[in-house]
Amino acid sequence: MLDLKYIRANPEKVQEGLSKRNKDISIAPILELDEKRRKLLAEVESLKALQNQKSKEVPKLKKEGKDVTELMNELKELSDKIKELDSRVKEVEDEIEKILLTIPNIPHESVPVGKDDTENVEVRRWGDVKVPDFEVKPHWEIGMSLGILDFERASKVSGSRFTFYRGLGARLERALINFMLDLHIEKHGYTEIFPPFLVARKSMIGTGQLPKFEEDAFKTTDDYFLIPTAEVPVTNYHREEILKEEDLPIKYVAYSACFRAEAGAAGKDTRGLIRQHQFNKVELVKFAKPEESYDELEKLTADAEDVLKELGLPYRVVLLCSGDLGFSSAKTYDIEVWMPSYGRYVEISSCSNFESYQARRANIRFRRKDGKLDYVHTLNGSGLAVGRTLAAILENFQQKDGTVVVPEVLRKYMGTDVIK
């Protein structure tokens, strides 16, 4: 969440930053509640000072043999009044926190101002988009014709937006997971974590999924949540901890299944593997010093791009404008892979710097060498979404005879160079 002290000291700057998101967000209610809180606290402190003063008179009067009944009654009234005011302060503070949890992060100054995804800025492209001399098929048709994807039986078993992977399809999914993990561990220096797929409500609040996006989450009857991304458990791995400055940056890579209700997404990319209720993803998470976090964002994005380069899949990197920025993010690069049947690039990774926004919610700090405590900056990015990568391979490496060439870096995992 945003820092209340910072909001109080820079109300115009904060309001200006939030207005760039092209949403009706006002910090006025927070400022009003904060003023009310400070007045109550001042009243409490004044009453406590009076209470201390009168308490000191009790032993003095007793020593002089005087009746202290009236004074004790006054102290009782003061104590009751202080308790009442403390309760009101707590109510106001709870209301402030409730509102703060619903206010998004402020875009970084380098983020272009724009209303929606039509105003995102392309940063770079990599790879040649090939134009085949045959009719290009979408990945779901390729997968079904090869017998490696089964959407019909998945629909029968679980409903829409689920998939059975079969044979070489299942092996390709597994190969991609292992390849991505190996690349990020061995080449990029990440530490692997295998996280729980169920988390408590506090963890979802810590990374910003709750309370804003509860309708998009799957949850159990006892208030556990199926993770929408490994970002949630891995970021919360250090919740309520104080890290050491010399250990930063900390870099984790995690495979997980991900679960999303995708509320309101009907009719948009719902065929095939692009928008599923359950999908696999390899996630990159970093904890960095504030002064180094934007350099770490560039490195994290490059690490995610490296997966596509190794696979030989053409892609582009897009800097999201303020109106398309995720709720918790201060700056985000989307990596979009070329999908021939779509005739356009499709998002396959989002790489974001949340600055101290998540760390403040999850209370993740680090101790500098001079002893000062500071909030870490958290970053994450998909490295990559596995199902979308598989879909991109099927479409970009399809052959005229209906087979699919396996990218060279995956052949040792697959045990074959062609899916047929």
Short mmCIF file of C-alpha atoms in Angstrom, two decimals, residues 58-229:
data_model
loop_
_atom_site.label_atom_id
_atom_site.label_comp_id
_atom_site.label_asym_id
_atom_site.label_seq_id
_atom_site.Cartn_x
_atom_site.Cartn_y
_atom_site.Cartn_z
CA VAL A 58 -2.71 10.01 45.13
CA PRO A 59 0.24 8.81 47.27
CA LYS A 60 0.93 12.39 48.36
CA LEU A 61 -2.65 12.89 49.64
CA LYS A 62 -2.66 9.47 51.30
CA LYS A 63 0.56 10.32 53.08
CA GLU A 64 -1.09 13.50 54.36
CA GLY A 65 -4.06 11.43 55.57
CA LYS A 66 -6.51 13.07 53.19
CA ASP A 67 -9.51 11.44 51.49
CA VAL A 68 -8.68 10.39 47.89
CA THR A 69 -12.15 9.11 46.95
CA GLU A 70 -13.00 12.08 44.74
CA LEU A 71 -9.59 11.94 43.06
CA MET A 72 -9.91 8.20 42.41
CA ASN A 73 -13.32 8.81 40.82
CA GLU A 74 -11.76 11.44 38.56
CA LEU A 75 -9.02 9.00 37.57
CA LYS A 76 -11.63 6.34 36.81
CA GLU A 77 -13.50 8.77 34.55
CA LEU A 78 -10.25 9.74 32.83
CA SER A 79 -9.37 6.06 32.30
CA ASP A 80 -12.79 5.30 30.81
CA LYS A 81 -12.55 8.34 28.53
CA ILE A 82 -9.07 7.32 27.35
CA LYS A 83 -10.28 3.76 26.60
CA GLU A 84 -13.21 5.16 24.62
CA LEU A 85 -10.92 7.45 22.61
CA ASP A 86 -8.40 4.63 22.02
CA SER A 87 -11.24 2.54 20.62
CA ARG A 88 -12.27 5.39 18.31
CA VAL A 89 -8.65 5.80 17.16
CA LYS A 90 -8.51 2.07 16.34
CA GLU A 91 -11.76 2.34 14.36
CA VAL A 92 -10.43 5.29 12.35
CA GLU A 93 -7.09 3.52 11.75
CA ASP A 94 -8.92 0.39 10.54
CA GLU A 95 -10.97 2.53 8.16
CA ILE A 96 -7.81 4.22 6.84
CA GLU A 97 -6.16 0.84 6.22
CA LYS A 98 -9.30 -0.47 4.54
CA ILE A 99 -9.24 2.43 2.07
CA LEU A 100 -5.45 2.26 1.57
CA LEU A 101 -5.77 -1.41 0.56
CA THR A 102 -8.06 -0.38 -2.33
CA ILE A 103 -5.81 2.40 -3.70
CA PRO A 104 -3.40 1.33 -6.47
CA ASN A 105 0.28 2.12 -6.72
CA ILE A 106 1.55 5.39 -8.20
CA PRO A 107 3.06 5.02 -11.70
CA HIS A 108 6.80 5.63 -11.94
CA GLU A 109 7.82 8.87 -13.65
CA SER A 110 9.13 6.91 -16.67
CA VAL A 111 5.72 5.35 -17.35
CA PRO A 112 3.99 7.00 -20.35
CA VAL A 113 0.64 8.59 -19.59
CA GLY A 114 -2.19 6.93 -21.50
CA LYS A 115 -5.79 5.84 -21.16
CA ASP A 116 -5.57 2.12 -22.06
CA ASP A 117 -3.57 -0.59 -23.89
CA THR A 118 -3.89 1.28 -27.20
CA GLU A 119 -1.37 3.81 -25.82
CA ASN A 120 1.28 1.33 -24.68
CA VAL A 121 4.73 1.97 -26.15
CA GLU A 122 6.70 -0.64 -28.07
CA VAL A 123 10.29 -0.76 -26.79
CA ARG A 124 11.92 -3.40 -29.01
CA ARG A 125 11.37 -6.47 -31.18
CA TRP A 126 13.36 -9.65 -31.60
CA GLY A 127 13.21 -12.38 -34.23
CA ASP A 128 11.86 -12.56 -37.76
CA VAL A 129 8.16 -13.14 -38.28
CA LYS A 130 8.00 -15.85 -40.95
CA VAL A 131 5.21 -16.03 -43.51
CA PRO A 132 4.62 -19.71 -44.37
CA ASP A 133 3.59 -20.83 -47.85
CA PHE A 134 0.60 -22.75 -46.49
CA GLU A 135 -2.58 -21.99 -44.57
CA VAL A 136 -1.69 -21.30 -40.93
CA LYS A 137 -3.78 -23.16 -38.34
CA PRO A 138 -4.50 -21.98 -34.79
CA HIS A 139 -2.79 -23.95 -32.05
CA TRP A 140 -5.99 -25.61 -30.82
CA GLU A 141 -6.61 -27.13 -34.25
CA ILE A 142 -2.99 -28.28 -34.49
CA GLY A 143 -3.14 -29.78 -31.01
CA MET A 144 -6.37 -31.63 -31.65
CA SER A 145 -5.29 -32.95 -35.07
CA LEU A 146 -2.05 -34.30 -33.54
CA GLY A 147 -3.95 -35.79 -30.62
CA ILE A 148 -1.90 -33.88 -28.03
CA LEU A 149 -4.59 -31.50 -26.74
CA ASP A 150 -8.12 -32.53 -25.74
CA PHE A 151 -10.46 -29.65 -24.97
CA GLU A 152 -13.67 -31.65 -25.41
CA ARG A 153 -12.98 -34.20 -22.68
CA ALA A 154 -11.61 -31.47 -20.40
CA SER A 155 -14.91 -29.63 -20.82
CA LYS A 156 -16.77 -32.82 -19.94
CA VAL A 157 -14.65 -33.39 -16.83
CA SER A 158 -14.17 -29.81 -15.55
CA GLY A 159 -16.08 -27.34 -17.75
CA SER A 160 -14.96 -24.68 -20.20
CA ARG A 161 -11.41 -23.28 -20.28
CA PHE A 162 -9.65 -26.45 -19.17
CA THR A 163 -7.39 -28.74 -21.20
CA PHE A 164 -6.10 -32.29 -21.18
CA TYR A 165 -2.54 -32.56 -22.50
CA ARG A 166 -1.85 -36.00 -24.02
CA GLY A 167 1.25 -37.89 -25.09
CA LEU A 168 3.80 -35.55 -26.64
CA GLY A 169 1.63 -32.60 -25.65
CA ALA A 170 2.02 -33.48 -21.97
CA ARG A 171 5.72 -34.11 -22.54
CA LEU A 172 6.13 -30.73 -24.30
CA GLU A 173 4.45 -28.92 -21.38
CA ARG A 174 6.76 -30.72 -18.94
CA ALA A 175 9.78 -30.07 -21.15
CA LEU A 176 9.06 -26.35 -21.19
CA ILE A 177 8.75 -26.21 -17.39
CA ASN A 178 12.06 -28.03 -16.90
CA PHE A 179 13.81 -25.98 -19.59
CA MET A 180 12.66 -22.66 -18.09
CA LEU A 181 13.65 -23.68 -14.57
CA ASP A 182 17.07 -24.94 -15.70
CA LEU A 183 17.73 -21.77 -17.73
CA HIS A 184 16.87 -19.40 -14.88
CA ILE A 185 18.76 -21.43 -12.28
CA GLU A 186 21.90 -22.31 -14.23
CA LYS A 187 22.30 -19.27 -16.49
CA HIS A 188 20.55 -16.44 -14.62
CA GLY A 189 21.37 -17.39 -11.02
CA TYR A 190 17.90 -17.77 -9.48
CA THR A 191 17.18 -20.05 -6.52
CA GLU A 192 14.36 -22.51 -7.15
CA ILE A 193 11.34 -22.63 -4.87
CA PHE A 194 8.40 -25.03 -5.13
CA PRO A 195 5.56 -23.21 -3.35
CA PRO A 196 2.15 -24.23 -1.96
CA PHE A 197 -0.75 -23.80 -4.37
CA LEU A 198 -3.11 -22.77 -1.55
CA VAL A 199 -2.54 -19.60 0.47
CA ALA A 200 -4.25 -17.77 3.32
CA ARG A 201 -6.16 -14.52 2.82
CA LYS A 202 -3.33 -12.49 4.39
CA SER A 203 -0.97 -13.63 1.62
CA MET A 204 -3.37 -12.49 -1.11
CA ILE A 205 -3.67 -9.12 0.62
CA GLY A 206 0.13 -8.90 0.85
CA THR A 207 0.64 -8.97 -2.91
CA GLY A 208 -2.43 -6.87 -3.77
CA GLN A 209 -4.86 -9.47 -5.14
CA LEU A 210 -7.22 -8.74 -2.24
CA PRO A 211 -9.46 -7.05 -1.48
CA LYS A 212 -9.73 -5.51 -4.97
CA PHE A 213 -9.83 -8.67 -7.12
CA GLU A 214 -11.51 -11.30 -4.95
CA GLU A 215 -14.05 -12.10 -7.68
CA ASP A 216 -11.21 -13.25 -9.94
CA ALA A 217 -9.91 -15.78 -7.40
CA PHE A 218 -10.90 -19.36 -6.66
CA LYS A 219 -11.26 -19.97 -2.92
CA THR A 220 -12.17 -22.82 -0.62
CA THR A 221 -14.97 -22.85 1.93
CA ASP A 222 -12.46 -22.32 4.76
CA ASP A 223 -11.03 -19.13 3.20
CA TYR A 224 -7.94 -20.52 1.49
CA PHE A 225 -7.21 -19.28 -2.02
CA LEU A 226 -5.91 -21.18 -5.04
CA ILE A 227 -2.96 -19.09 -6.20
CA PRO A 228 -3.43 -17.00 -9.38
CA THR A 229 0.38 -16.94 -9.74
#
